[in-house]
CSV table of C-alpha atoms in Angstrom, one decimal:
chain,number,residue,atom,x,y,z
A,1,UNK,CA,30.0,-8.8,88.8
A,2,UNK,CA,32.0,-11.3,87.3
A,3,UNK,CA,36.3,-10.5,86.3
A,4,UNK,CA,36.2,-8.7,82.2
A,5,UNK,CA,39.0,-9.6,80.0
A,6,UNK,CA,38.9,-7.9,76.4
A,7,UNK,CA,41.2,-10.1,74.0
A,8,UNK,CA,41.3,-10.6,70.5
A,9,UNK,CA,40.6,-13.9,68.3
A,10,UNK,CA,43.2,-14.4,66.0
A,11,UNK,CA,42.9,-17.4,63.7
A,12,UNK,CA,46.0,-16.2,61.6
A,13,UNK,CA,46.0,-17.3,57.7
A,14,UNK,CA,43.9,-20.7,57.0
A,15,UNK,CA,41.8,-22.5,54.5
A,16,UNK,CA,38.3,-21.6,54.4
A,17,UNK,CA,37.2,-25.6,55.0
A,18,UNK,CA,39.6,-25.0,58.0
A,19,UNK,CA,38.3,-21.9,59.9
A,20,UNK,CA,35.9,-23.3,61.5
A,21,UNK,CA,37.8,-26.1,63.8
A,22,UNK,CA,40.8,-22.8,64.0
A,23,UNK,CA,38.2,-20.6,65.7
A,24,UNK,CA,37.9,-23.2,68.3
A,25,UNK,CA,40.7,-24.3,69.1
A,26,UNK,CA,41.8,-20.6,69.9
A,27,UNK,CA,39.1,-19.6,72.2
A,28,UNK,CA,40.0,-22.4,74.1
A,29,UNK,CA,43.6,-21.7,74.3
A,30,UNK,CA,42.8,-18.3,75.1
A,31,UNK,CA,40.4,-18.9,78.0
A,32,UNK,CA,42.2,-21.7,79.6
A,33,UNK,CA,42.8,-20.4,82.5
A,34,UNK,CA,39.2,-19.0,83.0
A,35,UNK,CA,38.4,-22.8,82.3
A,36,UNK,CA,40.5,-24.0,85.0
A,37,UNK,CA,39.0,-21.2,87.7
A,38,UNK,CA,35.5,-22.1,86.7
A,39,UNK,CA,34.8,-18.8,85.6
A,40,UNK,CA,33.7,-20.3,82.3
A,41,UNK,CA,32.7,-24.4,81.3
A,42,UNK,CA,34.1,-26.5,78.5
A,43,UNK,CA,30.0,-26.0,77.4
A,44,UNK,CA,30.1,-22.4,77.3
A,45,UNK,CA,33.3,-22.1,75.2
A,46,UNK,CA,32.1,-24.7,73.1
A,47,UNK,CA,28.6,-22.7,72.7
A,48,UNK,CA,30.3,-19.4,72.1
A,49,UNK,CA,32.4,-21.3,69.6
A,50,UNK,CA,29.7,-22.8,67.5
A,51,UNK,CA,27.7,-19.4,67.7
A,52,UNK,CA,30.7,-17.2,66.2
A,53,UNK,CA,31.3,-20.1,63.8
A,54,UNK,CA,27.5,-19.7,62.8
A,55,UNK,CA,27.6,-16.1,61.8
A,56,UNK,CA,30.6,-17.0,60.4
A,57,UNK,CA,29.3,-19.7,58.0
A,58,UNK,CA,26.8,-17.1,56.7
A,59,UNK,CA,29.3,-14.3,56.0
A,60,UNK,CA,31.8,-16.9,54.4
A,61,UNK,CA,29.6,-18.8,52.7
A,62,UNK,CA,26.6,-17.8,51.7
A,63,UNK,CA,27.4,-13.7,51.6
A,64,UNK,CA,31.6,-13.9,50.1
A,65,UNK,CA,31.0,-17.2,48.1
A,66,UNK,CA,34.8,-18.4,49.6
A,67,UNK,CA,35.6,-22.0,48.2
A,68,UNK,CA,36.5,-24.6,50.8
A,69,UNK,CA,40.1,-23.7,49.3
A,70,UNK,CA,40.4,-20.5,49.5
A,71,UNK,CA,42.8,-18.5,52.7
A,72,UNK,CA,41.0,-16.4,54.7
A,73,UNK,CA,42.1,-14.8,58.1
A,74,UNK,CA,39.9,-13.5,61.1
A,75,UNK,CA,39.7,-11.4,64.2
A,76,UNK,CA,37.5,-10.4,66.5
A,77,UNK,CA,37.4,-8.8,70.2
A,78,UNK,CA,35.6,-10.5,72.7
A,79,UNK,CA,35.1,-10.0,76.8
A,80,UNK,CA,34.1,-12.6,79.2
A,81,UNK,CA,31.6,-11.0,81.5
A,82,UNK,CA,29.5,-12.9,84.1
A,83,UNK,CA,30.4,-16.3,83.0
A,84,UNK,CA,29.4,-15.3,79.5
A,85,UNK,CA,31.6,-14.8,76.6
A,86,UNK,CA,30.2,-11.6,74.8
A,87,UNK,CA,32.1,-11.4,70.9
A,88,UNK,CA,32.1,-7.5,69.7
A,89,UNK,CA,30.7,-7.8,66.1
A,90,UNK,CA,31.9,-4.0,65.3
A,91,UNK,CA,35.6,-5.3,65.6
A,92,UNK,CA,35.0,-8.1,63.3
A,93,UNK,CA,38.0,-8.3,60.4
A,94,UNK,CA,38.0,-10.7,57.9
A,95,UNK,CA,40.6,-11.1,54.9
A,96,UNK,CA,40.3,-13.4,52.1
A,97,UNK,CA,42.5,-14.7,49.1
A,98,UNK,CA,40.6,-16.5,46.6
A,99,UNK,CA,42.2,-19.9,45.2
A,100,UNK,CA,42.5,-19.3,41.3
A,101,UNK,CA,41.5,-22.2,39.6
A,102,UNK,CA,43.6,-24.2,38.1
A,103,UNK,CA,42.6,-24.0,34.9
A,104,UNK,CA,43.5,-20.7,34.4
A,105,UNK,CA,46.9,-21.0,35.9
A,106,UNK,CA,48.3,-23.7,34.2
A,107,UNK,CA,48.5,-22.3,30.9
A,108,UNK,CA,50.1,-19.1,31.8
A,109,UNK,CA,52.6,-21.6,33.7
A,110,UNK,CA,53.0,-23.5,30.7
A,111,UNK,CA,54.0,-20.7,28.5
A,112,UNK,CA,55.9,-19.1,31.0
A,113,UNK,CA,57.9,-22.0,31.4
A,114,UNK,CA,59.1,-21.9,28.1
A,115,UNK,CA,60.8,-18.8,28.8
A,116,UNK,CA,62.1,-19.8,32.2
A,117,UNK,CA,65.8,-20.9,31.1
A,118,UNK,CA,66.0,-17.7,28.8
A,119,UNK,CA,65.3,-15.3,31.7
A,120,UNK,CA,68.1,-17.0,34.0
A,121,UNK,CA,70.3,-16.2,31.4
A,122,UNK,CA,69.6,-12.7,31.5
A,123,UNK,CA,71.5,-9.9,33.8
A,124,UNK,CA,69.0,-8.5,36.2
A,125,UNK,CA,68.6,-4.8,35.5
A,126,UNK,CA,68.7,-2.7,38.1
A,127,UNK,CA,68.6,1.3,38.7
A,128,UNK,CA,69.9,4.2,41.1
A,129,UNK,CA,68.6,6.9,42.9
A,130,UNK,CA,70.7,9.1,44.8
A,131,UNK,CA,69.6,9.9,47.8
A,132,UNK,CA,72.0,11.7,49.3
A,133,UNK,CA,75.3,11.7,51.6
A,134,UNK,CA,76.1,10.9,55.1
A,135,UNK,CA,78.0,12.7,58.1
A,136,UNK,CA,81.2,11.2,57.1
A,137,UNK,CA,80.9,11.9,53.0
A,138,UNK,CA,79.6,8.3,52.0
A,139,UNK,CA,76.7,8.3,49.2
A,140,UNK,CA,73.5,6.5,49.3
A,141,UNK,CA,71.4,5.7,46.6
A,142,UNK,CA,68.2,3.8,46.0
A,143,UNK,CA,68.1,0.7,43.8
A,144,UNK,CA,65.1,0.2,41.9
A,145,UNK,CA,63.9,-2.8,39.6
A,146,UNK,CA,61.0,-2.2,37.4
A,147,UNK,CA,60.2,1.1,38.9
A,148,UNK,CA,60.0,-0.2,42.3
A,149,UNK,CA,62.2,0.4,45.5
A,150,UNK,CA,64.1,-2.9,46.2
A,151,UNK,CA,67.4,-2.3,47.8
A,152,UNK,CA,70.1,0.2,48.5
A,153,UNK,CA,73.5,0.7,47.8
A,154,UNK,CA,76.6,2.8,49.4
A,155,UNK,CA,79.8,4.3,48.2
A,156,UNK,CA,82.5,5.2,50.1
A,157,UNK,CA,85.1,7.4,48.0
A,158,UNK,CA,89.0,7.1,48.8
A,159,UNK,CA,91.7,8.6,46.7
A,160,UNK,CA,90.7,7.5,43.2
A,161,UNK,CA,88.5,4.5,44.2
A,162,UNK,CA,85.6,3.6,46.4
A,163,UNK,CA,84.5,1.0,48.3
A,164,UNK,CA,80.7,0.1,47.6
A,165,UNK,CA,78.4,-2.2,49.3
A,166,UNK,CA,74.1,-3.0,49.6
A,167,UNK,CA,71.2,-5.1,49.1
A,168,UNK,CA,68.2,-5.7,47.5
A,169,UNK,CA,65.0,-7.5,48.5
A,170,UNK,CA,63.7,-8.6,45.4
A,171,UNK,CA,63.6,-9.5,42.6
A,172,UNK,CA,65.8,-12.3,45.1
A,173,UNK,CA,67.4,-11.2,48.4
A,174,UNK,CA,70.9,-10.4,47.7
A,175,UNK,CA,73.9,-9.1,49.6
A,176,UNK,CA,76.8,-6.9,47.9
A,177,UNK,CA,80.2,-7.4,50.6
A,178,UNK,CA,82.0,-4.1,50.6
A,179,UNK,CA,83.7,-4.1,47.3
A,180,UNK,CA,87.0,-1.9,46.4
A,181,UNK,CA,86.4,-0.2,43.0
A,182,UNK,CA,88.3,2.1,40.9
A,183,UNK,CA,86.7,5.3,40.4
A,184,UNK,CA,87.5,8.7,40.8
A,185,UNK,CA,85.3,11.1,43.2
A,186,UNK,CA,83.3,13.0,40.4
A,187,UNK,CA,82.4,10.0,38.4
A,188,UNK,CA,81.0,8.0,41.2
A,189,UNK,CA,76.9,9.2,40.3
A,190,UNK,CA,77.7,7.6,37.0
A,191,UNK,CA,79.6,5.0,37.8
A,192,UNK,CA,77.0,3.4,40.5
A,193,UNK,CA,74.5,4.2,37.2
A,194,UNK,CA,76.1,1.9,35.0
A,195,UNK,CA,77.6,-0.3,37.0
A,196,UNK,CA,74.8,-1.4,39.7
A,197,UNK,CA,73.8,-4.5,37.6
A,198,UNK,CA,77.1,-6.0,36.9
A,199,UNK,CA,78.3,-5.2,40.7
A,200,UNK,CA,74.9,-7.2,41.8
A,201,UNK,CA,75.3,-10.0,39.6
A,202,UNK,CA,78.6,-10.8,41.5
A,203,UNK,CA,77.0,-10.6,45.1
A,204,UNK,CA,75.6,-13.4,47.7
A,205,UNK,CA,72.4,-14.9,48.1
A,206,UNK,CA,70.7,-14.2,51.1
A,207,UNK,CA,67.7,-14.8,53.5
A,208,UNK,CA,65.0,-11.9,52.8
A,209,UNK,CA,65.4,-10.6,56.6
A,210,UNK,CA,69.3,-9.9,55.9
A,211,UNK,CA,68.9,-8.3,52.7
A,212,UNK,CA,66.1,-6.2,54.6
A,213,UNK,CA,68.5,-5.4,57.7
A,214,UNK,CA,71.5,-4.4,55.9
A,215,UNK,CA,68.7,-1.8,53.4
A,216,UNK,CA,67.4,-0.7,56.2
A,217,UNK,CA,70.5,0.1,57.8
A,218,UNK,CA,72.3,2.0,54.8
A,219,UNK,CA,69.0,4.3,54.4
A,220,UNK,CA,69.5,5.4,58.2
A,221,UNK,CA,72.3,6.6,57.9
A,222,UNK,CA,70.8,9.6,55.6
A,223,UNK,CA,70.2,13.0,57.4
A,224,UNK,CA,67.0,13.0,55.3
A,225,UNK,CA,65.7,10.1,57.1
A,226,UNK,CA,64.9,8.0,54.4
A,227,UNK,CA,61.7,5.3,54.6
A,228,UNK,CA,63.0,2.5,55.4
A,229,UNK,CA,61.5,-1.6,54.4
A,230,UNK,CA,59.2,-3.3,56.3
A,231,UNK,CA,60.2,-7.5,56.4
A,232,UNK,CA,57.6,-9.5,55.2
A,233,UNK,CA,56.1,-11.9,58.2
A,234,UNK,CA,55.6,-15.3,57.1
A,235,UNK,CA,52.8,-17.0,58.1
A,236,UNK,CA,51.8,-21.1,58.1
A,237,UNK,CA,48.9,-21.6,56.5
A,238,UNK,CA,46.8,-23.9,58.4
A,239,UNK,CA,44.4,-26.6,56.7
């Protein structure tokens, strides 16, 4: 009986005229070393290759319609058994994200460009949520844009002012230093209210991952245990 590994095939995100060549150069890379013991042959990696890739074709192609253009992603677990490379078809994942045609984008680009300078011009709206206070007194709140969770904000009161920093993730990463404000301690729920915007509209640009750190951070602080953000991974999409 020959050594069993159980890995997974990852391609990770890449065009649909791409998937193909991905899903071979990984199972190589992944079973180099079984190449180099003799355990497996360049001709059975290469077979095993071109058979996933088959099944593949048919489930791409002819059964999801994906364009040559569109981004899929796919995984699969496999085991090497015997000098055979056995792929298990009940873990087979695939994601795809259809390419919209162009056509249909460049109009709404058109007339949203038109209203592009306008919307720069605009303050960014944001709202509060409190969620509630820390060990030491400080406040936290929730800032929302649109409806959605995007940041979070706290306020430390002192003797008739506070100091108040945050972030938000979206609608662009942005980082609030701690800021010294005058406001006394009962008017801080409705000061954070109508002031949120203009305080935001002051602070730094940032990288997504530091805006993320900095909201995750304030949230644990909450005895509650509030949910915190998860940071987007990006990914390279390969051709």
């Amino acid at each position: 009986m020959g050594r069993s590994i159980l890995p997974t095939l990852r391609t990770g995100l890449v065009i649909a005229a791409g998937y193909a060549d991905k899903v071979r150069r990984v199972l190589f890379a992944q079973l180099r070393d079984a190449i180099k013991t003799g355990e497996l042959s360049n001709k059975d990696v290469a077979m095993a290759a071109g058979n996933l890739n088959r099944v593949l074709f048919e489930l791409l192609v002819n059964k999801l319609k994906a364009d040559k253009l569109d981004v899929v992603r796919i995984q699969i677990d496999y085991e090497v058994r015997d000098s055979q490379i056995q792929f298990d078809f009940s873990t087979l994942r695939v994601e795809l994200w259809r390419r919209v045609p162009e056509e249909e984008i460049a109009p709404v680009v058109e007339d949203f460009a038109r209203a592009a300078p306008r919307l720069l011009e605009e303050e960014i709206r944001f709202t509060v949520e409190k969620v509630g206070e820390t060990d030491v007194g400080d406040v936290v709140y929730r800032i929302m844009y649109r409806g959605s969770d995007v940041g979070a904000l706290i306020v430390t009161p002192l003797n008739g002012e506070a100091l108040v920093r945050g972030a938000v993730v979206e609608p662009t990463p942005l980082l609030l230093k701690r800021t010294r404000v005058q406001v006394e301690a009962d008017r801080i729920d409705d000061f954070v209210s109508e002031n949120v915007s203009r305080l935001f509209s002051e602070a730094q640009n940032v990288e997504k991952r530091e805006a993320v750190r900095v909201v995750n951070e304030i949230l644990s602080l909450v005895k509650a245990g509030e949910e915190g953000f998860e940071e987007a991974l990006e990914e390279e999409v390969e051709g």
